[in-house]
CSV table of C-alpha atoms and ligand atoms in Angstrom, one decimal:
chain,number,residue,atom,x,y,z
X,16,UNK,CA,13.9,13.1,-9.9
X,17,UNK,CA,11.0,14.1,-12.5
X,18,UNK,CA,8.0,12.2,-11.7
X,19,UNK,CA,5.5,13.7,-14.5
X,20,UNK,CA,5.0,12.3,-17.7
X,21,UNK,CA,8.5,11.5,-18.5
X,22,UNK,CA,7.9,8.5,-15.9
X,23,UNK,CA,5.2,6.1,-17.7
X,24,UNK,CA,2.7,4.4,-15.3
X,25,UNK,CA,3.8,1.4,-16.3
X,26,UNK,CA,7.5,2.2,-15.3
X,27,UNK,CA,6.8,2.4,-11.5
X,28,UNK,CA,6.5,-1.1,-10.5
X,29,UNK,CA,9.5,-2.1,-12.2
X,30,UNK,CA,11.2,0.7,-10.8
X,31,UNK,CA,9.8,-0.7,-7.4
X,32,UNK,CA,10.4,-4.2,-7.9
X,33,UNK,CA,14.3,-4.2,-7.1
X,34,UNK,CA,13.7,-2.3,-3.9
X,35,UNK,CA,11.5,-5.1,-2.4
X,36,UNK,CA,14.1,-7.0,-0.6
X,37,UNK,CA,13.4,-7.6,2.4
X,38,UNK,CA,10.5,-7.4,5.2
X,39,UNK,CA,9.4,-4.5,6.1
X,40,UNK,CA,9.9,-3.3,3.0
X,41,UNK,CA,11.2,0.6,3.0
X,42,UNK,CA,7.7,1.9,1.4
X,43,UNK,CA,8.5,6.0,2.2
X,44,UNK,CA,11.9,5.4,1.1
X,45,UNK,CA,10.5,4.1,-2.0
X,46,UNK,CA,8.0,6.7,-2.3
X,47,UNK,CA,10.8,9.5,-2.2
X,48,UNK,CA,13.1,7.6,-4.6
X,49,UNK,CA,10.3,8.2,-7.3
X,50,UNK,CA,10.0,11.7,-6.4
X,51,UNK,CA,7.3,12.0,-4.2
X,52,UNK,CA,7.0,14.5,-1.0
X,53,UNK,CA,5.7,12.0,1.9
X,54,UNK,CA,4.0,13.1,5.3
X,55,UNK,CA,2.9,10.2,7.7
X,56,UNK,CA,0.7,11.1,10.5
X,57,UNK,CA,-1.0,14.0,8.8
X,58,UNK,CA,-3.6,16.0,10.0
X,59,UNK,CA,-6.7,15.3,7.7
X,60,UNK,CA,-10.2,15.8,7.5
X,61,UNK,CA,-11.9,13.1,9.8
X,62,UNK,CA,-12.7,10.1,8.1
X,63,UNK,CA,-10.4,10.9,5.6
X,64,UNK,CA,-7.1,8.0,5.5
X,65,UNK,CA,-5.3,9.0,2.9
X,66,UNK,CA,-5.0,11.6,0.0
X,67,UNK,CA,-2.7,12.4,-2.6
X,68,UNK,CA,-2.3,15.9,-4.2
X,69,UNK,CA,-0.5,17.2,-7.0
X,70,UNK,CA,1.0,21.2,-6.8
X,71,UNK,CA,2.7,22.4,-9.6
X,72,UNK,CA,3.8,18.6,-11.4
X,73,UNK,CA,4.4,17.5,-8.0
X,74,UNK,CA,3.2,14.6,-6.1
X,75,UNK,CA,2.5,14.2,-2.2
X,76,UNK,CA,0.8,11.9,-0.2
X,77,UNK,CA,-0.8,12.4,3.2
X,78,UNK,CA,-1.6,9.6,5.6
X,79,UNK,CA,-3.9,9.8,8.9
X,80,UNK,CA,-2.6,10.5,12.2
X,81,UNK,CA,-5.7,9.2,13.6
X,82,UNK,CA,-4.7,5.4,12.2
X,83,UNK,CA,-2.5,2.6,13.5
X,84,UNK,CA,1.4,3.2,11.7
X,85,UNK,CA,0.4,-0.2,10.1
X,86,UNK,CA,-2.8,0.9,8.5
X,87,UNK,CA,-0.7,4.3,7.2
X,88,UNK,CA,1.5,1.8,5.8
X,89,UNK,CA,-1.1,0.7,3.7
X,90,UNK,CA,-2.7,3.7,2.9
X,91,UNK,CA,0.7,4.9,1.1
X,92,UNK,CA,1.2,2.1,-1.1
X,93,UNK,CA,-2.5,2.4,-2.1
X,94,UNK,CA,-2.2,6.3,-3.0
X,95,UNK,CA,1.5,5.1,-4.7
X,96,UNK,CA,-1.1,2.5,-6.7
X,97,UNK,CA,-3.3,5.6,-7.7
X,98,UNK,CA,0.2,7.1,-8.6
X,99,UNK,CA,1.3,4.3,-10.4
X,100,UNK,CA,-1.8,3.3,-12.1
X,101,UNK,CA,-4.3,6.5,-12.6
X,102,UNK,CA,-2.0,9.3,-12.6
X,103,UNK,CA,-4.0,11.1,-15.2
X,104,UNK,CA,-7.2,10.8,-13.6
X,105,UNK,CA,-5.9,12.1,-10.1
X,106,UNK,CA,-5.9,15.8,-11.4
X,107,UNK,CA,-5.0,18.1,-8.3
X,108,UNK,CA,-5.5,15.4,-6.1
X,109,UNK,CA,-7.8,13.1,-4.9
X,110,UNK,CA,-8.9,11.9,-1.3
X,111,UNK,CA,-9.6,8.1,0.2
X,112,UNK,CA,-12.2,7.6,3.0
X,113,UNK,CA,-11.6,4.6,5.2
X,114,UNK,CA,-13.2,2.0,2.8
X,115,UNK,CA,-10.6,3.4,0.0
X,116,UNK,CA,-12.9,5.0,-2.0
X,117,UNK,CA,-12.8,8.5,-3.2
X,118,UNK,CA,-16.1,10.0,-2.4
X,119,UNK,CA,-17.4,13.4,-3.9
X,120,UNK,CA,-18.9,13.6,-0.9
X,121,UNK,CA,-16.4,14.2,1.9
X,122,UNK,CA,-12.9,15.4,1.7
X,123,UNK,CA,-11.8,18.0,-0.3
X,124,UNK,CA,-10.7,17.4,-3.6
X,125,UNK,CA,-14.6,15.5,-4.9
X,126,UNK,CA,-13.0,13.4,-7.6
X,127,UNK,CA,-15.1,11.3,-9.4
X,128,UNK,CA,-13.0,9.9,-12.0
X,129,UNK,CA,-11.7,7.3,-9.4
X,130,UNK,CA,-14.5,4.5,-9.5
X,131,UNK,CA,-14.5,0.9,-7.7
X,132,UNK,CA,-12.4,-0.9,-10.1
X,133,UNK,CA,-10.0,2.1,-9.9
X,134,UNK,CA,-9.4,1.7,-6.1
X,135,UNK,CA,-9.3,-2.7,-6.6
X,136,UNK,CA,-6.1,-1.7,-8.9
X,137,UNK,CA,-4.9,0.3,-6.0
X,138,UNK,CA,-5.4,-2.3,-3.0
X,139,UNK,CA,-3.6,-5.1,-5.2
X,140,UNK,CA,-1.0,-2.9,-6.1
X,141,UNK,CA,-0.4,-1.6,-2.5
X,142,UNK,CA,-0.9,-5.9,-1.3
X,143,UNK,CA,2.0,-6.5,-4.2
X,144,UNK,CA,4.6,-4.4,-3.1
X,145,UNK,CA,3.9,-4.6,0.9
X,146,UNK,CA,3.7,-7.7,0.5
X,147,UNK,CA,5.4,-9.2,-2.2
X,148,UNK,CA,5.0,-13.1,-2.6
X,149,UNK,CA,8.6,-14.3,-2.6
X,150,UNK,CA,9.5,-12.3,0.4
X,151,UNK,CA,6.3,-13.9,2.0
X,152,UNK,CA,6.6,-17.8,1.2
X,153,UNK,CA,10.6,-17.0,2.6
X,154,UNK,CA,9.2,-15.6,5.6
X,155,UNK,CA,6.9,-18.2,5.8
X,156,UNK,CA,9.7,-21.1,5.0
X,157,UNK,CA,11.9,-19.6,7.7
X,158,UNK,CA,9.2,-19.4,10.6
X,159,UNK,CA,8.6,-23.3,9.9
X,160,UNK,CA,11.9,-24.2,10.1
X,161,UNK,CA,12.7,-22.1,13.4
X,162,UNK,CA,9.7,-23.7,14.9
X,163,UNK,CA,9.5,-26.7,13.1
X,164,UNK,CA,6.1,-26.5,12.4
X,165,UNK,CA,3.9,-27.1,9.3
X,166,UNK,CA,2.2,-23.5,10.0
X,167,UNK,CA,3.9,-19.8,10.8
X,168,UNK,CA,2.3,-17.7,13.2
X,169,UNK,CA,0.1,-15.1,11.3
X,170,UNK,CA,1.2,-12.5,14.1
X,171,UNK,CA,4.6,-13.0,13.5
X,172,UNK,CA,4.4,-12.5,9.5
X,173,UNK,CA,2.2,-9.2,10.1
X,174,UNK,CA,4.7,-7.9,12.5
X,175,UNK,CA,7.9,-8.4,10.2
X,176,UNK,CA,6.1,-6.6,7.3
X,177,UNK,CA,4.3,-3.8,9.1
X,178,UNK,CA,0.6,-4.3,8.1
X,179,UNK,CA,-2.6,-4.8,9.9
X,180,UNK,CA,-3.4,-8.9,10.1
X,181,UNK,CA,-6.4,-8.5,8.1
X,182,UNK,CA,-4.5,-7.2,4.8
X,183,UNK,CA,-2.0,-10.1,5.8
X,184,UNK,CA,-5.1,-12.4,5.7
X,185,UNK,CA,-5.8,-11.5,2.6
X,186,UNK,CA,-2.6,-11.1,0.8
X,187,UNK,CA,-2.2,-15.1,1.8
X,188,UNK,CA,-5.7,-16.0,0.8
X,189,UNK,CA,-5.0,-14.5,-2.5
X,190,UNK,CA,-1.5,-15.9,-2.9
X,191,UNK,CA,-3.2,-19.3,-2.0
X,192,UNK,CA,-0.8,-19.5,1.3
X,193,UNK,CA,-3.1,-19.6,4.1
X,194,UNK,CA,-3.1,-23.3,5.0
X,195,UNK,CA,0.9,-22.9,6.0
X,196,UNK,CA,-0.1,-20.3,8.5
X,197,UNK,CA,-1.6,-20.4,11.8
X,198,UNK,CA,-4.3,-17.9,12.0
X,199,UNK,CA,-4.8,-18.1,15.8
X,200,UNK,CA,-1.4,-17.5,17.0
V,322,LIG,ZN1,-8.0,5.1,-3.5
């Protein structure tokens, strides 16, 4: 499937959205379905977490070997954001240190059209579709009713959708979910 300009940045999430059915959702399936190449558990340059290149009109992105699976998990969906979102700034490719911010200074593609707000777009973009709300407040609905509880365990919910707890923490703080889960347990 042609992923250059035929596919508008725009087009990717709603290409996305149908594939987000259930927890966790199938992210490098997704990321080949829009023609990417995918390799998890890359060897990159240390302190590197993520890049994504593009050879001859084609995409790939490149996760660390040296992270938890979860935190790789992540690191794709924020380099599909940059896909999504920036395609025309990435050029041949650009590189994310472990704050998720591509540095001229380490790494080897020194791209410095990808600024701060460039790489907010990409976390709430990656959050969105790792994430996405309904699957969330279902999870969430069915953990209360198992335990009947008022709150769902927070390890529970990062477990079932494969990301650290600290993006879950956020994703539920943003959502404006975090008083129906239990952060301690
Ligand atoms: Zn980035």
């Amino acid at each position: 499937m042609p992923n250059g300009p035929k596919m508008s940045e725009a087009n990717v999430y709603e290409r996305i959205r149908p594939l987000l059915i259930k927890a966790p959702v199938p992210l490098e399936q997704i990321a080949r379905s829009l023609g990417l190449a995918v390799e998890m558990s890359a060897n990159l340059e240390q302190g590197i977490s993520g890049e994504i290149a593009c050879e001859n009109g084609r995409y790939k992105i490149s996760t660390a070997s040296s992270e938890h699976p979860y935190r790789q998990r992540f690191t794709l969906a924020h380099e599909l954001g940059h896909f999504a979102l920036h395609r025309s700034l990435i050029g041949n490719g650009l590189d994310d240190n472990k704050m998720y911010r591509s540095d001229a200074h380490i790494g080897k593609y020194a791209n410095s059209e990808i600024k701060l707000v460039h790489e907010r777009q990409a976390n709430a973009f990656a959050a969105k579709i790792l994430m996405p709300r309904e699957l969330l407040e279902a999870e969430i609905a069915k953990e209360k009713s198992t335990l009947g509880s008022s709150k769902a365990p927070l390890t529970k919910l990062y477990r079932t959708f494969q990301v650290s707890p600290s993006a879950m923490q956020w994703r539920l703080k943003n959502l404006g979910l975090s008083e129906q889960v239990d952060m301690d347990s």
